[in-house]
Coordinates of C-alpha atoms in Angstrom, one line a residue:
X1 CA -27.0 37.3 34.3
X2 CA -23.2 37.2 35.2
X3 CA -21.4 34.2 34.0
X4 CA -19.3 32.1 36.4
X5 CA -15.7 33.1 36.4
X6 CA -14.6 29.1 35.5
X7 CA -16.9 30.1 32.6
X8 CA -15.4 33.1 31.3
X9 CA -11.6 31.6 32.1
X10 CA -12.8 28.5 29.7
X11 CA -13.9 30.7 26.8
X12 CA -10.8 32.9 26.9
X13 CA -8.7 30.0 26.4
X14 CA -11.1 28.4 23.8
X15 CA -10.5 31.6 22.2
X16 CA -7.0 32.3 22.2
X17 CA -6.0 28.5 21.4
X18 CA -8.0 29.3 18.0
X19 CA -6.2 32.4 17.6
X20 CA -2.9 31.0 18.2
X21 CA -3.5 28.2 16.0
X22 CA -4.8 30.0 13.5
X23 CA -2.4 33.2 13.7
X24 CA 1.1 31.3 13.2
X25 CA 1.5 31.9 9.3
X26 CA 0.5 36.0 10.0
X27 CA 3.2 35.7 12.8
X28 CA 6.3 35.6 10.0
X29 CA 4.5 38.1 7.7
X30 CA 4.4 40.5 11.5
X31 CA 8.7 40.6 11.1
X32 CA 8.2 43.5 8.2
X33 CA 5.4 46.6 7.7
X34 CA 2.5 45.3 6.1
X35 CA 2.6 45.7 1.9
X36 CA -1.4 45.9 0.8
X37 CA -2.1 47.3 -2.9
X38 CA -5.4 49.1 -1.8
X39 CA -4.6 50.0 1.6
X40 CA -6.0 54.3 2.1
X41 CA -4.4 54.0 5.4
X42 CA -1.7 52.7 7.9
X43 CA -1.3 52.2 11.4
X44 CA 2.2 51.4 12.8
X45 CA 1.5 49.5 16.9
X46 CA 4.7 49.5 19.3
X47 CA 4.9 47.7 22.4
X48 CA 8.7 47.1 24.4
X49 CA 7.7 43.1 25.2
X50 CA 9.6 40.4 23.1
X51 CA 7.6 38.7 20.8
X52 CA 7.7 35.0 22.7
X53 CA 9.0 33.8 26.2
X54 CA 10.9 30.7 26.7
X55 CA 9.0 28.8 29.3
X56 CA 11.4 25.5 29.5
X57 CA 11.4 23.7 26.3
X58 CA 8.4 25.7 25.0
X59 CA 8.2 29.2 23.5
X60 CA 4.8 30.8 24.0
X61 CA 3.9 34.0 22.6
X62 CA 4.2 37.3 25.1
X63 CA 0.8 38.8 25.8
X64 CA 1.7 42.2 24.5
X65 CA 2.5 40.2 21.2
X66 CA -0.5 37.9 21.0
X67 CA -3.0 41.4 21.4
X68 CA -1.1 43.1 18.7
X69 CA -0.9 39.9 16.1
X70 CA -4.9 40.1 16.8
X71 CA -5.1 43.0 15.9
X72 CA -3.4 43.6 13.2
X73 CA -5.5 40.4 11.6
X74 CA -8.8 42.2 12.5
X75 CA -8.2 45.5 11.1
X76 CA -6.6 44.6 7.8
X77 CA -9.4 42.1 7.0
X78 CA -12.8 43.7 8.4
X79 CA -11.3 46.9 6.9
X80 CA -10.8 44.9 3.6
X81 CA -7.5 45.7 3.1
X82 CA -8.3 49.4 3.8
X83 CA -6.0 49.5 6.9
X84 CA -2.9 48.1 7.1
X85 CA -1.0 47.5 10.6
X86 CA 2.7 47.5 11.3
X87 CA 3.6 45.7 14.2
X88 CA 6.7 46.9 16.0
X89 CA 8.1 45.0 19.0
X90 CA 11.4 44.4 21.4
X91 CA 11.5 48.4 22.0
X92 CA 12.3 49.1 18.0
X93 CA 10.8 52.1 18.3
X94 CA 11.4 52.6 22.2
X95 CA 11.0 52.2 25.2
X96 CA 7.5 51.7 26.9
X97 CA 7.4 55.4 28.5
X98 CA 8.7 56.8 25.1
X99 CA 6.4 55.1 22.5
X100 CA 3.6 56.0 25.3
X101 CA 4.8 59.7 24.2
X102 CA 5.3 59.2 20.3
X103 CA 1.6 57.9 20.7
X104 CA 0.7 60.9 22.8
X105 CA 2.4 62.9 20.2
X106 CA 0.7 61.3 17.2
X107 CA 4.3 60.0 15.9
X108 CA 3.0 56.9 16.3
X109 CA -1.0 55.7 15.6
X110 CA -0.7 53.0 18.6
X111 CA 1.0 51.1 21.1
X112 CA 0.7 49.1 24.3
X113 CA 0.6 51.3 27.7
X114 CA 0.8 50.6 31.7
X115 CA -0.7 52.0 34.3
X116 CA 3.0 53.6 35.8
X117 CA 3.8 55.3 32.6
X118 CA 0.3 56.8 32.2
X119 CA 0.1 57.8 35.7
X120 CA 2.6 60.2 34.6
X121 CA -0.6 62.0 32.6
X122 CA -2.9 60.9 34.7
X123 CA -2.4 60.5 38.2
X124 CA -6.1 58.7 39.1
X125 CA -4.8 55.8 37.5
X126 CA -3.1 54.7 40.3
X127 CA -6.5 53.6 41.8
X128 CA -6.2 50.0 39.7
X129 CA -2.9 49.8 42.5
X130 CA -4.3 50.2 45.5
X131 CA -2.9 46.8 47.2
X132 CA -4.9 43.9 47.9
X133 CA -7.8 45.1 45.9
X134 CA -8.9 42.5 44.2
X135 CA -9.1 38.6 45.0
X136 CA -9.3 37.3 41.8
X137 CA -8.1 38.1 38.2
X138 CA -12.0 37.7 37.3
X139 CA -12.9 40.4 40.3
X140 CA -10.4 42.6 38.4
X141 CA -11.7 42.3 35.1
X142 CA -15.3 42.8 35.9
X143 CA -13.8 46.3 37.6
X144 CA -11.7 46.9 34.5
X145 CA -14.5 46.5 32.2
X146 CA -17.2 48.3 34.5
X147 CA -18.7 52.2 34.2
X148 CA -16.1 53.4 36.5
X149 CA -13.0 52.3 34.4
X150 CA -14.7 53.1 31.4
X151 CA -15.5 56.8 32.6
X152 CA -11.8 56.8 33.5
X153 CA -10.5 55.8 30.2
X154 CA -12.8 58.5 28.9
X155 CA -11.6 61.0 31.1
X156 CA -8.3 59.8 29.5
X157 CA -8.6 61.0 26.3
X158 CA -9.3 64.1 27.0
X159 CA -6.3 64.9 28.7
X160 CA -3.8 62.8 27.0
X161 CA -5.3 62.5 23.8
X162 CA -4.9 58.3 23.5
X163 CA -7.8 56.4 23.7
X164 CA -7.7 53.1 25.9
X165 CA -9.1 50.9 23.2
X166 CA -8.1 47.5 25.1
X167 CA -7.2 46.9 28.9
X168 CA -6.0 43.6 30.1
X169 CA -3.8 42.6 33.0
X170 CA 0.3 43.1 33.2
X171 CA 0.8 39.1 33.3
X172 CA -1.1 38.3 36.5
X173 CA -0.9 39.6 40.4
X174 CA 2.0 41.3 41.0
X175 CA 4.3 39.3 44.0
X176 CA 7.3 39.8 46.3
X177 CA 10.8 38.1 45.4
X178 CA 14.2 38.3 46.8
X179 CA 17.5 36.7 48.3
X180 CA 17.4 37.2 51.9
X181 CA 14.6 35.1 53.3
X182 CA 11.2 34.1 52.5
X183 CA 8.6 36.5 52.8
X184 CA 5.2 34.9 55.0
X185 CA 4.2 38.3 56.6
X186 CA 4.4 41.7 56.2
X187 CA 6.8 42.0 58.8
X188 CA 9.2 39.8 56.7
X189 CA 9.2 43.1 54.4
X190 CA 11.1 45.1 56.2
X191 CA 14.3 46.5 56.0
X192 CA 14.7 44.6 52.2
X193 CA 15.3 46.8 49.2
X194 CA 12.7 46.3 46.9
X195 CA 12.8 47.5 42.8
X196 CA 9.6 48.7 42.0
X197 CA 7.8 50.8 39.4
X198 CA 8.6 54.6 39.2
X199 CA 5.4 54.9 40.1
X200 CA 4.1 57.0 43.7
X201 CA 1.3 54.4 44.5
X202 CA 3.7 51.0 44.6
X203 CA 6.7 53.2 46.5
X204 CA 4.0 54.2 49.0
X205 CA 3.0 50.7 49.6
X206 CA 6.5 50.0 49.8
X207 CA 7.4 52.7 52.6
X208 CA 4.0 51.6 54.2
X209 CA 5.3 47.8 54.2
X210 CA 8.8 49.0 55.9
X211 CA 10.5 47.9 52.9
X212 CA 12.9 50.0 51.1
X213 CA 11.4 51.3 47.6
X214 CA 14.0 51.9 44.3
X215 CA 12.5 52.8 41.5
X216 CA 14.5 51.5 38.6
X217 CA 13.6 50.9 35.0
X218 CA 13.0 47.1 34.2
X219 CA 16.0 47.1 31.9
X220 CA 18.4 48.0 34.8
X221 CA 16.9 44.9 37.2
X222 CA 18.6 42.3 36.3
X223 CA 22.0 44.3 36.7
X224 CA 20.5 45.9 40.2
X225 CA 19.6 42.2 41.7
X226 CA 22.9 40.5 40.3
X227 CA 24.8 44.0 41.9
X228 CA 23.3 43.6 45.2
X229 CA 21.7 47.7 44.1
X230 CA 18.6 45.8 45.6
X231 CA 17.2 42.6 47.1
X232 CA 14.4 41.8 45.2
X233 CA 11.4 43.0 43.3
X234 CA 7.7 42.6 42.7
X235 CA 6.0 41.1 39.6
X236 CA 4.1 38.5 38.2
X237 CA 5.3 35.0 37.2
X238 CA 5.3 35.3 33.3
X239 CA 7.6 38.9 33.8
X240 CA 10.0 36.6 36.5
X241 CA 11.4 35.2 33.4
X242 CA 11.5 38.1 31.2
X243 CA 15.7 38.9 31.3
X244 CA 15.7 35.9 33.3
X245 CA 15.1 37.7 36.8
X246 CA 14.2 34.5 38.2
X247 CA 18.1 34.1 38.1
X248 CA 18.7 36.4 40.8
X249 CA 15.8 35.5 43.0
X250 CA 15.6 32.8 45.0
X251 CA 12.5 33.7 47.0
X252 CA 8.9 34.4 45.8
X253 CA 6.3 34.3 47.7
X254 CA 2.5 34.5 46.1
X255 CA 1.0 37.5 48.2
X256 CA -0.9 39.0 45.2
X257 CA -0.4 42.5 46.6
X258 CA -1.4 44.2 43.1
X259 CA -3.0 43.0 39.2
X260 CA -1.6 46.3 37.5
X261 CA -3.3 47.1 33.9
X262 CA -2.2 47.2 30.4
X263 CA -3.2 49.2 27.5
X264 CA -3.4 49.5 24.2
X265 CA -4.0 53.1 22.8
X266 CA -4.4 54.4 20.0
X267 CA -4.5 58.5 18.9
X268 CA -7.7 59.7 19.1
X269 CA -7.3 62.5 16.9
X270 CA -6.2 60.2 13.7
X271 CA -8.6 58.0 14.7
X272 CA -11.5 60.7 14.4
X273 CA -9.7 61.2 10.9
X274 CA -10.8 58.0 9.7
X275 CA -13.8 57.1 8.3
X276 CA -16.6 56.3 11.0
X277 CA -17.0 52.5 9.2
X278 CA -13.2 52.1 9.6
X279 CA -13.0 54.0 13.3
X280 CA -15.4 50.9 14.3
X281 CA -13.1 48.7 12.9
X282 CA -10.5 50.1 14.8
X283 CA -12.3 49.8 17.9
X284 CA -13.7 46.4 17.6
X285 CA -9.8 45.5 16.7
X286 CA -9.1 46.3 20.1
X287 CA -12.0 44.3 21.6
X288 CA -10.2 41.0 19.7
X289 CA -7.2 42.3 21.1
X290 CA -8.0 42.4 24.5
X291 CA -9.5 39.0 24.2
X292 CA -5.9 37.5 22.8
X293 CA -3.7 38.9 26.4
X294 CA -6.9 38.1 28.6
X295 CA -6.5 34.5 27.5
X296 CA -2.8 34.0 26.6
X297 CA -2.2 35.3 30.2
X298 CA -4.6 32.9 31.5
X299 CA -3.4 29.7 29.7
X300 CA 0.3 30.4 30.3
X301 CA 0.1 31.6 34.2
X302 CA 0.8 28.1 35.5
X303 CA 3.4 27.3 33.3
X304 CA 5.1 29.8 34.2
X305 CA 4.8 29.1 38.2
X306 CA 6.4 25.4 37.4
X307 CA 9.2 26.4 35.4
X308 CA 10.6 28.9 38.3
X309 CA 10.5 25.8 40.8
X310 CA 12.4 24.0 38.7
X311 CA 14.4 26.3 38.1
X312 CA 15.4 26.6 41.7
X313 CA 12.9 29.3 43.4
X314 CA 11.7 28.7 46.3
X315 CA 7.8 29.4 45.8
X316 CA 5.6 30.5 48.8
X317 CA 1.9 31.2 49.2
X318 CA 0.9 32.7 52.7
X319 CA -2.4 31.4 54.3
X320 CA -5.0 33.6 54.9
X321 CA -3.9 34.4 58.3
X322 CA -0.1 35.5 57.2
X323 CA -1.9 37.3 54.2
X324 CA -4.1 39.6 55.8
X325 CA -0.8 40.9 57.7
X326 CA 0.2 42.8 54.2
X327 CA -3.6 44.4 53.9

């Protein structure tokens, strides 16, 4: 019997307030690798996120952060000290398309992935952006963890050689911002010059929109909105205030056009080196990882949300009406 999305919303923040609370002390030993006497093995886990977000007078802990702090306390104690993790963050070993690689490459045992980097390897993962998909982030995540998904991550790793081992969202629905006007139909798209992923599925629903696609890296945004390069962009609330994009934005209207995934991977040929016990461990540690984003998304959506209208940005959701325009 499925459980009621208010249900499964409820236990993920049960669950991630008890890892929060009970993960702060692990948090200052996460700055340096790892030092364990009897550990046989090591795994070193990138991700390009900052390790906590300013959200007004509060700093919560990034998503990308929270998975990797939950794993890392998994492994090293149901491995028994066996395994121990080395958390890397803030793009110290790269950015995300070039830790995806070292990964890839087996440089690298792990590290957090998105769906526009792997679609580089695999092009059917554009499927998860197909605009205006899903209504809900529940809808999503009963599709994410389904038979399909799961015979796609499979598919996967055997042609990249990373194995999806958790898949959350990228911060929430995706959502048009920009300077010129506020967006309430689809027709209020056109003509603006939207950043978006490097990614062919969110430049074709760009074109498709009228609007007129970039494709930048996030790190040049904030330069391309402040320059006038573009007019806006497309994410979700929590990544507004990552480099403080909200700056630059006055307009954001809540049209939900996309809930793009996020990975973490690991290399699936080291991890068929390890010991089958340990490979569970392994595995398991990225069920308790995926648990951590799911719910530190969840809990920190809506703070998110207020602090941009405070901060000045006019926030917008269409009705029904205005939104079935965009689909």
């Amino acid at each position: 019997m499925k459980k009621k999305p208010e249900k499964l919303l409820a236990l993920l923040l049960t669950m991630v307030i008890l890892f929060i609370y009970q993960s702060v002390p692990v948090a200052a030993a996460a700055e340096k690798p790892a030092e364990s006497k009897t550990a046989e093995y090591s795994i070193s886990i990138a991700c390009s996120s900052t390790e906590y977000t300013t959200i007004g007078t509060n700093a919560v802990m990034n998503f990308n952060y929270a998975a990797q702090l939950a794993f890392k306390n998994y492994v090293e104690s149901a491995s028994e000290g066996k395994i121990a993790v080395n958390i890397y963050t803030n793009s110290s070993l790269g950015n995300a398309s070039e830790i995806l690689l070292q990964c890839m490459q087996g440089v690298i045992e792990c590290s957090t992935a998105g769906d526009s980097d792997l679609s580089n390897y695999y092009p059917n993962i554009q499927v998860f952006t197909i605009p205006y998909a899903f209504e809900n982030r529940a809808e999503f995540y009963e599709f994410l963890d389904g038979a399909y998904s799961q015979n796609m991550f499979d598919e996967i790793a055997k042609s990249t050689g990373v194995k999806i081992i958790a898949a959350f969202d990228n911060g929430g629905f995706r959502n048009f911002s920009n300077n010129i006007h506020q967006i309430h139909t689809a027709d209020d798209l056109k003509g603006l010059k939207i950043r978006c992923m490097q990614s062919a599925s969110y430049i074709t629903t760009l074109e498709t929109l009228g609007a007129v696609p970039t494709g930048l890296a996030f790190s040049e945004l904030y330069s391309a909105l402040q320059t006038g390069v573009v007019d806006g962009q497309e994410n979700s609330p929590l990544v507004m205030l990552d480099n403080s994009i909200y700056e630059q934005q006055k307009y954001y209207t809540l049209d939900g056009h996309s809930i793009s995934p996020a990975f973490i991977i690991v290399n699936e040929k080291w991890l068929r080196s390890l010991p089958d016990d340990l490979q569970q461990v392994v595995l398991d540690g990225g069920k308790i990882a995926q648990t951590a984003a799911r719910g530190t998304i969840a809990s920190t959506e809506g703070m998110a949300l207020n602090f941009l209208n405070e901060k000045g940005v006019e926030i917008y959701t269409p009705t029904q009406e205005e939104r079935e325009t965009f689909k």
